[in-house]
Amino acid sequence: DSRCPVENIFSLAAGDVFVCRNAGNTVAQAEGSVVASMEYCMQNLKTQLLVVMGHTKCGALKGAVASIPAADAAEPKQDASVLENYLVALTPAAKQAKAELPRASLQEVEERAIRINVKNTMGKILEVSEPLRQMVDAGRIKVEGAIYDITTGKVEFIGGPPAPAPLSVRTGKSASVPGPEALATLKAGNARYAGGHAPAATPKGRIQALSSDGQLPMAAVLGCADSRCPVELMFGVAPGDIFVCRNAGNAIAKAEASVVASMEYCMAHLKTKLLVVLGHTKCGALNGALASIPAADAPPKADASVLEQYLVALTPAAKQARAELPRAPDAEVAELAIRINVKNTMRSILEISKSLRQQWESGDLMIEGGIYD
């Protein structure tokens, strides 16, 4: 905000203060340039005080309050601008303020959100940056929050970052998660991902806990190998949360033993209660299967590659889609084939694996199909 010139506010000269500025004084989307700049300042320039300063009548937090409906929408806006996505990322402070002041005026909610946002930013910096967190823990640097009043020109210092929440890590010592609860967690994580939220950093403590205590994932996912479909990222989960197998077409069209065996291991030994078969739109494997229908109906090709044979094995889904949509363009047929293939894969898993079938029939295992857009 042009009304908040930091050097002037503190009556400082060139060389006295190292300043980073952005709309909302935040790292809501884990802004690398801001955190990296602060790490450089503390580590290389030996600075010992880091101040996160908000200000009254902040347009960014006013926009965040106004963006709560967009953040809560079932589907993210497809053509949202960078600014719109950024304001949505600021809404946690706005939502907390609104919850704390349910009967207050809009202006009061906005002012409360400004203070919460300063606290959130301090916490986020220490969450994202291990070097800064270690320096705070060692007492080598101090982190302080502040609010600049643009009406009076005065700065109010409001204290340090919130106490860190205890590290929650899913390890072999954790309890198993019921299938419906695990599915709800995946849906919530995907909503964050689709809304443009950046993934959180993985603290060393999580890595060490998983190493020492083992794994107990809440869900298993069979997804596609397509590089546009990063399973852990799209569900907003951390290491140790989900057990993932991926191949082209998220299929076991040729009774892939490694995939089925992996799933049996996960359910039997890691006590996982949810198995998700996840297809995706614009899947190259199913487009290839559609194009391979003539080859599937012809005598086997003697020198067919492994890929060619695999695509032929995927053609049942393509053939069924073509039969259901005889006059549709190939793009529509391929999209239906993607959905049919997910259903076929779930059925094939149960046909091939006696142990998974028994767990599913007893209600101990939930199996769910999904399509990533």
Short mmCIF file of C-alpha atoms in Angstrom, two decimals:
data_model
loop_
_atom_site.label_atom_id
_atom_site.label_comp_id
_atom_site.label_asym_id
_atom_site.label_seq_id
_atom_site.Cartn_x
_atom_site.Cartn_y
_atom_site.Cartn_z
CA ASP A 1 0.00 0.00 0.00
CA SER A 2 1.51 3.34 -1.01
CA ARG A 3 0.30 4.85 2.27
CA CYS A 4 2.67 2.61 4.24
CA PRO A 5 6.29 3.56 3.41
CA VAL A 6 8.19 1.49 5.94
CA GLU A 7 11.36 3.58 6.07
CA ASN A 8 9.33 6.78 6.65
CA ILE A 9 7.09 5.16 9.27
CA PHE A 10 10.11 4.23 11.39
CA SER A 11 12.19 7.36 10.52
CA LEU A 12 15.04 5.27 9.16
CA ALA A 13 17.75 5.96 6.61
CA ALA A 14 19.06 3.92 3.71
CA GLY A 15 20.74 0.76 4.98
CA ASP A 16 18.80 0.64 8.24
CA VAL A 17 15.97 -1.75 7.39
CA PHE A 18 15.55 -4.61 4.92
CA VAL A 19 12.03 -4.43 3.49
CA CYS A 20 9.83 -6.84 1.57
CA ARG A 21 6.34 -5.63 0.60
CA ASN A 22 3.33 -7.20 -1.07
CA ALA A 23 -0.42 -6.81 -0.94
CA GLY A 24 -1.54 -8.01 2.47
CA ASN A 25 1.95 -8.45 3.99
CA THR A 26 1.54 -12.19 3.64
CA VAL A 27 2.99 -15.49 2.52
CA ALA A 28 -0.46 -17.03 2.06
CA GLN A 29 0.68 -18.92 -1.04
CA ALA A 30 4.16 -19.72 0.37
CA GLU A 31 5.73 -16.85 -1.62
CA GLY A 32 9.26 -18.07 -2.20
CA SER A 33 10.77 -14.69 -2.97
CA VAL A 34 9.61 -13.21 0.35
CA VAL A 35 10.69 -16.12 2.53
CA ALA A 36 13.98 -16.48 0.66
CA SER A 37 14.66 -12.77 1.12
CA MET A 38 14.08 -13.07 4.85
CA GLU A 39 16.31 -16.12 5.09
CA TYR A 40 19.06 -14.20 3.29
CA CYS A 41 18.66 -11.20 5.60
CA MET A 42 18.83 -13.23 8.80
CA GLN A 43 21.52 -15.67 7.71
CA ASN A 44 23.82 -13.46 5.63
CA LEU A 45 23.21 -9.98 6.99
CA LYS A 46 22.96 -11.16 10.62
CA THR A 47 19.69 -9.31 11.23
CA GLN A 48 18.05 -10.36 14.49
CA LEU A 49 14.56 -8.83 14.26
CA LEU A 50 11.85 -9.76 11.76
CA VAL A 51 8.68 -7.65 11.85
CA VAL A 52 5.47 -8.59 10.04
CA MET A 53 3.51 -5.36 9.76
CA GLY A 54 -0.08 -5.01 8.68
CA HIS A 55 -2.02 -1.78 8.57
CA THR A 56 -5.51 -0.49 9.17
CA LYS A 57 -7.91 -0.16 6.22
CA CYS A 58 -5.98 -2.83 4.27
CA GLY A 59 -7.47 -3.35 0.82
CA ALA A 60 -6.11 -6.89 0.54
CA LEU A 61 -7.90 -8.08 3.69
CA LYS A 62 -11.04 -6.19 2.69
CA GLY A 63 -10.86 -8.12 -0.58
CA ALA A 64 -10.31 -11.37 1.34
CA VAL A 65 -13.50 -10.82 3.36
CA ALA A 66 -15.37 -10.19 0.13
CA SER A 67 -13.82 -13.34 -1.37
CA ILE A 68 -15.19 -15.75 1.25
CA PRO A 69 -18.07 -16.83 -1.06
CA ALA A 70 -15.55 -17.62 -3.83
CA ALA A 71 -13.42 -19.64 -1.40
CA ASP A 72 -16.48 -21.63 -0.32
CA ALA A 73 -17.79 -22.23 -3.84
CA ALA A 74 -18.12 -25.88 -4.85
CA GLU A 75 -16.17 -25.29 -8.05
CA PRO A 76 -13.24 -22.83 -8.35
CA LYS A 77 -13.65 -20.10 -10.96
CA GLN A 78 -11.97 -21.41 -14.12
CA ASP A 79 -10.77 -18.03 -15.45
CA ALA A 80 -9.87 -16.49 -12.09
CA SER A 81 -7.11 -13.90 -12.23
CA VAL A 82 -3.93 -14.17 -10.15
CA LEU A 83 -5.36 -11.47 -7.88
CA GLU A 84 -8.64 -13.37 -7.39
CA ASN A 85 -6.77 -16.57 -6.47
CA TYR A 86 -4.52 -14.57 -4.12
CA LEU A 87 -7.47 -13.04 -2.29
CA VAL A 88 -9.03 -16.48 -1.89
CA ALA A 89 -5.74 -17.65 -0.34
CA LEU A 90 -6.10 -14.83 2.23
CA THR A 91 -9.59 -15.88 3.28
CA PRO A 92 -8.57 -18.06 6.29
CA ALA A 93 -7.91 -14.85 8.25
CA ALA A 94 -11.17 -13.36 7.01
CA LYS A 95 -13.17 -16.48 7.90
CA GLN A 96 -11.65 -16.62 11.39
CA ALA A 97 -12.47 -12.95 11.94
CA LYS A 98 -16.04 -13.46 10.81
CA ALA A 99 -16.41 -16.48 13.10
CA GLU A 100 -15.04 -14.52 16.08
CA LEU A 101 -17.27 -11.50 15.36
CA PRO A 102 -20.48 -13.00 13.95
CA ARG A 103 -22.62 -9.90 14.67
CA ALA A 104 -20.03 -7.22 14.00
CA SER A 105 -20.04 -4.71 11.15
CA LEU A 106 -18.13 -5.48 7.97
CA GLN A 107 -15.50 -2.89 8.88
CA GLU A 108 -14.94 -4.49 12.30
CA VAL A 109 -14.54 -7.91 10.70
CA GLU A 110 -12.01 -6.50 8.22
CA GLU A 111 -9.97 -4.87 10.99
CA ARG A 112 -9.98 -8.11 12.99
CA ALA A 113 -8.88 -10.03 9.88
CA ILE A 114 -5.91 -7.67 9.50
CA ARG A 115 -4.64 -8.64 12.97
CA ILE A 116 -5.26 -12.35 12.43
CA ASN A 117 -3.46 -12.15 9.09
CA VAL A 118 -0.33 -10.73 10.76
CA LYS A 119 -0.34 -13.67 13.18
CA ASN A 120 -0.97 -16.12 10.33
CA THR A 121 1.92 -14.67 8.33
CA MET A 122 4.36 -15.01 11.22
CA GLY A 123 3.25 -18.59 11.71
CA LYS A 124 3.45 -19.37 8.00
CA ILE A 125 6.98 -17.98 7.67
CA LEU A 126 8.17 -20.29 10.45
CA GLU A 127 6.23 -23.19 8.98
CA VAL A 128 7.75 -22.75 5.52
CA SER A 129 11.31 -21.86 6.53
CA GLU A 130 13.25 -24.34 8.60
CA PRO A 131 16.32 -22.03 8.92
CA LEU A 132 14.21 -19.21 10.38
CA ARG A 133 12.36 -21.62 12.63
CA GLN A 134 15.63 -22.97 13.99
CA MET A 135 16.95 -19.46 14.58
CA VAL A 136 13.80 -18.53 16.53
CA ASP A 137 13.99 -21.73 18.57
CA ALA A 138 17.64 -21.00 19.36
CA GLY A 139 16.83 -17.41 20.42
CA ARG A 140 19.01 -15.96 17.67
CA ILE A 141 16.22 -13.91 16.08
CA LYS A 142 12.96 -12.37 17.29
CA VAL A 143 9.76 -12.30 15.22
CA GLU A 144 7.25 -9.57 16.08
CA GLY A 145 3.89 -8.56 14.68
CA ALA A 146 2.74 -4.98 14.24
CA ILE A 147 -0.20 -2.90 12.99
CA TYR A 148 0.38 0.53 11.43
CA ASP A 149 -2.55 2.92 11.89
CA ILE A 150 -2.75 4.92 8.68
CA THR A 151 -4.96 7.50 10.41
CA THR A 152 -2.65 8.35 13.35
CA GLY A 153 0.69 7.25 11.92
CA LYS A 154 1.39 5.12 15.00
CA VAL A 155 2.60 1.49 15.05
CA GLU A 156 1.21 -0.97 17.60
CA PHE A 157 3.37 -4.00 18.27
CA ILE A 158 1.17 -7.03 18.97
CA GLY A 159 3.60 -9.77 19.98
CA GLY A 160 5.20 -12.75 18.37
CA PRO A 161 3.93 -15.66 16.31
CA PRO A 162 1.29 -18.06 17.61
CA ALA A 163 2.56 -21.15 19.37
CA PRO A 164 3.14 -23.86 16.76
CA ALA A 165 0.54 -26.58 16.65
CA PRO A 166 1.81 -30.03 17.59
CA LEU A 167 3.14 -31.81 14.52
CA SER A 168 0.46 -34.17 13.26
CA VAL A 169 2.04 -37.06 11.43
CA ARG A 170 0.31 -40.23 10.21
CA THR A 171 2.73 -43.04 11.11
CA GLY A 172 2.59 -46.70 11.96
CA LYS A 173 1.60 -45.69 15.50
CA SER A 174 -1.55 -43.90 14.29
CA ALA A 175 -5.07 -45.32 14.31
CA SER A 176 -6.63 -46.57 11.09
CA VAL A 177 -8.94 -44.09 9.37
CA PRO A 178 -12.44 -45.27 8.36
CA GLY A 179 -13.05 -45.17 4.60
CA PRO A 180 -15.68 -42.37 4.61
CA GLU A 181 -13.49 -40.18 6.81
CA ALA A 182 -10.47 -40.74 4.55
CA LEU A 183 -12.56 -39.91 1.47
CA ALA A 184 -13.78 -36.68 3.08
CA THR A 185 -10.16 -35.73 3.82
CA LEU A 186 -9.16 -36.32 0.18
CA LYS A 187 -12.09 -34.22 -1.05
CA ALA A 188 -11.16 -31.35 1.26
CA GLY A 189 -7.54 -31.51 0.16
CA ASN A 190 -8.53 -31.47 -3.49
CA ALA A 191 -10.73 -28.42 -2.91
CA ARG A 192 -7.68 -26.58 -1.53
CA TYR A 193 -5.57 -27.68 -4.50
CA ALA A 194 -8.20 -26.66 -7.05
CA GLY A 195 -8.50 -23.31 -5.28
CA GLY A 196 -4.84 -22.56 -5.93
CA HIS A 197 -3.44 -23.22 -2.45
CA ALA A 198 0.25 -24.01 -2.52
CA PRO A 199 1.37 -27.27 -0.89
CA ALA A 200 2.86 -26.97 2.58
CA ALA A 201 6.52 -27.68 3.17
CA THR A 202 7.40 -31.03 4.75
CA PRO A 203 9.05 -30.45 8.15
CA LYS A 204 12.03 -32.60 9.02
CA GLY A 205 10.14 -33.83 12.04
CA ARG A 206 7.58 -35.50 9.79
CA ILE A 207 10.28 -37.20 7.72
CA GLN A 208 12.03 -38.45 10.86
CA ALA A 209 8.77 -39.69 12.43
CA LEU A 210 7.89 -41.67 9.30
CA SER A 211 11.36 -43.17 9.26
CA SER A 212 11.28 -44.25 12.89
CA ASP A 213 7.61 -45.18 13.30
CA GLY A 214 6.69 -46.55 9.85
CA GLN A 215 3.65 -45.83 7.70
CA LEU A 216 -0.09 -46.24 8.11
CA PRO A 217 -1.67 -44.43 5.13
CA MET A 218 -5.34 -43.45 5.32
CA ALA A 219 -6.03 -44.30 1.65
CA ALA A 220 -4.60 -46.14 -1.34
CA VAL A 221 -4.89 -44.61 -4.80
CA LEU A 222 -4.39 -46.20 -8.20
CA GLY A 223 -3.87 -43.26 -10.53
CA CYS A 224 -2.55 -42.56 -14.01
CA ALA A 225 1.13 -42.09 -14.76
CA ASP A 226 0.31 -38.85 -16.63
CA SER A 227 2.65 -36.12 -15.33
CA ARG A 228 -0.29 -33.71 -15.09
CA CYS A 229 -1.89 -35.85 -12.38
CA PRO A 230 0.32 -35.69 -9.25
CA VAL A 231 -1.79 -37.65 -6.79
CA GLU A 232 -0.30 -36.36 -3.53
CA LEU A 233 -0.46 -32.75 -4.71
CA MET A 234 -4.03 -32.88 -6.04
CA PHE A 235 -5.26 -34.21 -2.70
CA GLY A 236 -3.16 -31.84 -0.60
CA VAL A 237 -1.63 -34.62 1.48
CA ALA A 238 1.75 -35.10 3.07
CA PRO A 239 4.24 -37.99 3.02
CA GLY A 240 2.76 -40.95 4.86
CA ASP A 241 -0.87 -40.01 4.17
CA ILE A 242 -1.64 -42.04 1.04
CA PHE A 243 -0.26 -45.14 -0.66
CA VAL A 244 -0.02 -44.59 -4.43
CA CYS A 245 0.35 -46.83 -7.47
CA ARG A 246 0.35 -45.26 -10.95
CA ASN A 247 0.45 -46.58 -14.49
CA ALA A 248 -0.78 -45.45 -17.89
CA GLY A 249 -4.56 -45.57 -17.80
CA ASN A 250 -4.88 -46.38 -14.06
CA ALA A 251 -5.74 -49.93 -15.09
CA ILE A 252 -5.05 -53.58 -14.45
CA ALA A 253 -6.17 -54.51 -17.95
CA LYS A 254 -3.60 -57.31 -18.10
CA ALA A 255 -3.94 -58.38 -14.45
CA GLU A 256 -0.90 -56.36 -13.40
CA ALA A 257 0.37 -58.36 -10.42
CA SER A 258 2.56 -55.59 -9.02
CA VAL A 259 -0.40 -53.21 -8.68
CA VAL A 260 -2.82 -55.72 -7.17
CA ALA A 261 -0.13 -57.12 -4.87
CA SER A 262 0.71 -53.60 -3.72
CA MET A 263 -2.93 -52.93 -2.91
CA GLU A 264 -3.27 -56.24 -1.05
CA TYR A 265 -0.19 -55.34 1.01
CA CYS A 266 -1.58 -51.89 1.79
CA MET A 267 -4.96 -53.16 2.94
CA ALA A 268 -3.72 -56.23 4.83
CA HIS A 269 -0.56 -54.92 6.47
CA LEU A 270 -1.07 -51.15 6.64
CA LYS A 271 -4.75 -51.43 7.65
CA THR A 272 -5.90 -48.95 4.99
CA LYS A 273 -9.69 -48.79 4.61
CA LEU A 274 -10.11 -46.80 1.38
CA LEU A 275 -9.02 -47.70 -2.15
CA VAL A 276 -9.52 -45.05 -4.86
CA VAL A 277 -9.22 -45.78 -8.58
CA LEU A 278 -8.58 -42.40 -10.15
CA GLY A 279 -8.90 -41.67 -13.85
CA HIS A 280 -8.56 -38.25 -15.45
CA THR A 281 -9.91 -36.28 -18.37
CA LYS A 282 -7.92 -36.16 -21.62
CA CYS A 283 -6.23 -39.47 -20.79
CA GLY A 284 -3.78 -40.47 -23.50
CA ALA A 285 -4.06 -44.16 -22.67
CA LEU A 286 -7.82 -44.23 -23.27
CA ASN A 287 -7.48 -42.13 -26.40
CA GLY A 288 -4.94 -44.71 -27.52
CA ALA A 289 -7.34 -47.53 -26.63
CA LEU A 290 -10.04 -45.93 -28.77
CA ALA A 291 -7.63 -45.72 -31.69
CA SER A 292 -6.64 -49.36 -31.08
CA ILE A 293 -10.12 -50.85 -31.59
CA PRO A 294 -9.28 -51.91 -35.19
CA ALA A 295 -6.13 -53.66 -33.93
CA ALA A 296 -8.14 -55.41 -31.22
CA ASP A 297 -10.56 -56.75 -33.81
CA ALA A 298 -7.78 -57.93 -36.15
CA PRO A 299 -5.50 -60.98 -35.80
CA PRO A 300 -2.74 -60.28 -33.26
CA LYS A 301 0.19 -58.35 -34.68
CA ALA A 302 3.31 -60.53 -34.49
CA ASP A 303 5.73 -57.68 -33.74
CA ALA A 304 3.41 -55.60 -31.58
CA SER A 305 5.19 -53.56 -28.92
CA VAL A 306 4.33 -53.87 -25.25
CA LEU A 307 2.53 -50.51 -25.50
CA GLU A 308 0.48 -51.65 -28.49
CA GLN A 309 -0.56 -54.82 -26.66
CA TYR A 310 -1.43 -52.81 -23.55
CA LEU A 311 -3.64 -50.38 -25.49
CA VAL A 312 -5.44 -53.31 -27.09
CA ALA A 313 -6.08 -54.69 -23.59
CA LEU A 314 -7.72 -51.36 -22.70
CA THR A 315 -10.12 -51.48 -25.66
CA PRO A 316 -13.10 -53.06 -23.80
CA ALA A 317 -13.78 -49.69 -22.19
CA ALA A 318 -13.34 -47.94 -25.53
CA LYS A 319 -15.63 -50.41 -27.32
CA GLN A 320 -18.34 -50.03 -24.69
CA ALA A 321 -18.13 -46.23 -24.92
CA ARG A 322 -18.37 -46.39 -28.72
CA ALA A 323 -21.41 -48.67 -28.46
CA GLU A 324 -23.12 -46.31 -26.00
CA LEU A 325 -22.33 -43.22 -28.10
CA PRO A 326 -22.44 -44.50 -31.70
CA ARG A 327 -22.81 -41.04 -33.28
CA ALA A 328 -20.66 -39.00 -30.90
CA PRO A 329 -17.27 -37.48 -31.84
CA ASP A 330 -14.15 -39.30 -30.68
CA ALA A 331 -13.50 -36.77 -27.91
CA GLU A 332 -16.86 -37.55 -26.26
CA VAL A 333 -16.38 -41.29 -26.72
CA ALA A 334 -12.90 -41.10 -25.13
CA GLU A 335 -14.25 -39.20 -22.10
CA LEU A 336 -16.94 -41.83 -21.56
CA ALA A 337 -14.32 -44.56 -21.99
CA ILE A 338 -12.29 -42.94 -19.19
CA ARG A 339 -15.23 -43.31 -16.81
CA ILE A 340 -15.99 -46.86 -17.93
CA ASN A 341 -12.33 -47.78 -17.49
CA VAL A 342 -12.41 -46.64 -13.85
CA LYS A 343 -15.42 -48.89 -13.24
CA ASN A 344 -13.74 -51.77 -15.08
CA THR A 345 -10.59 -51.39 -13.01
CA MET A 346 -12.49 -51.50 -9.74
CA ARG A 347 -14.32 -54.62 -10.89
CA SER A 348 -11.11 -56.29 -12.10
CA ILE A 349 -9.39 -55.65 -8.77
CA LEU A 350 -12.19 -57.50 -6.98
CA GLU A 351 -12.19 -60.32 -9.53
CA ILE A 352 -8.44 -60.88 -9.29
CA SER A 353 -7.86 -60.40 -5.56
CA LYS A 354 -9.69 -62.73 -3.21
CA SER A 355 -8.45 -60.91 -0.12
CA LEU A 356 -9.60 -57.48 -1.32
CA ARG A 357 -12.94 -58.93 -2.40
CA GLN A 358 -13.46 -60.45 1.04
CA GLN A 359 -12.58 -57.17 2.78
CA TRP A 360 -14.95 -55.26 0.48
CA GLU A 361 -17.81 -57.74 0.97
CA SER A 362 -17.41 -57.60 4.75
CA GLY A 363 -17.54 -53.78 4.72
CA ASP A 364 -13.97 -53.48 5.98
CA LEU A 365 -12.80 -51.87 2.73
CA MET A 366 -14.36 -48.96 0.83
CA ILE A 367 -13.64 -48.73 -2.92
CA GLU A 368 -14.34 -45.49 -4.74
CA GLY A 369 -13.89 -44.34 -8.32
CA GLY A 370 -12.85 -40.82 -9.20
CA ILE A 371 -12.13 -38.61 -12.23
CA TYR A 372 -9.56 -35.81 -12.00
CA ASP A 373 -10.36 -32.94 -14.37
#
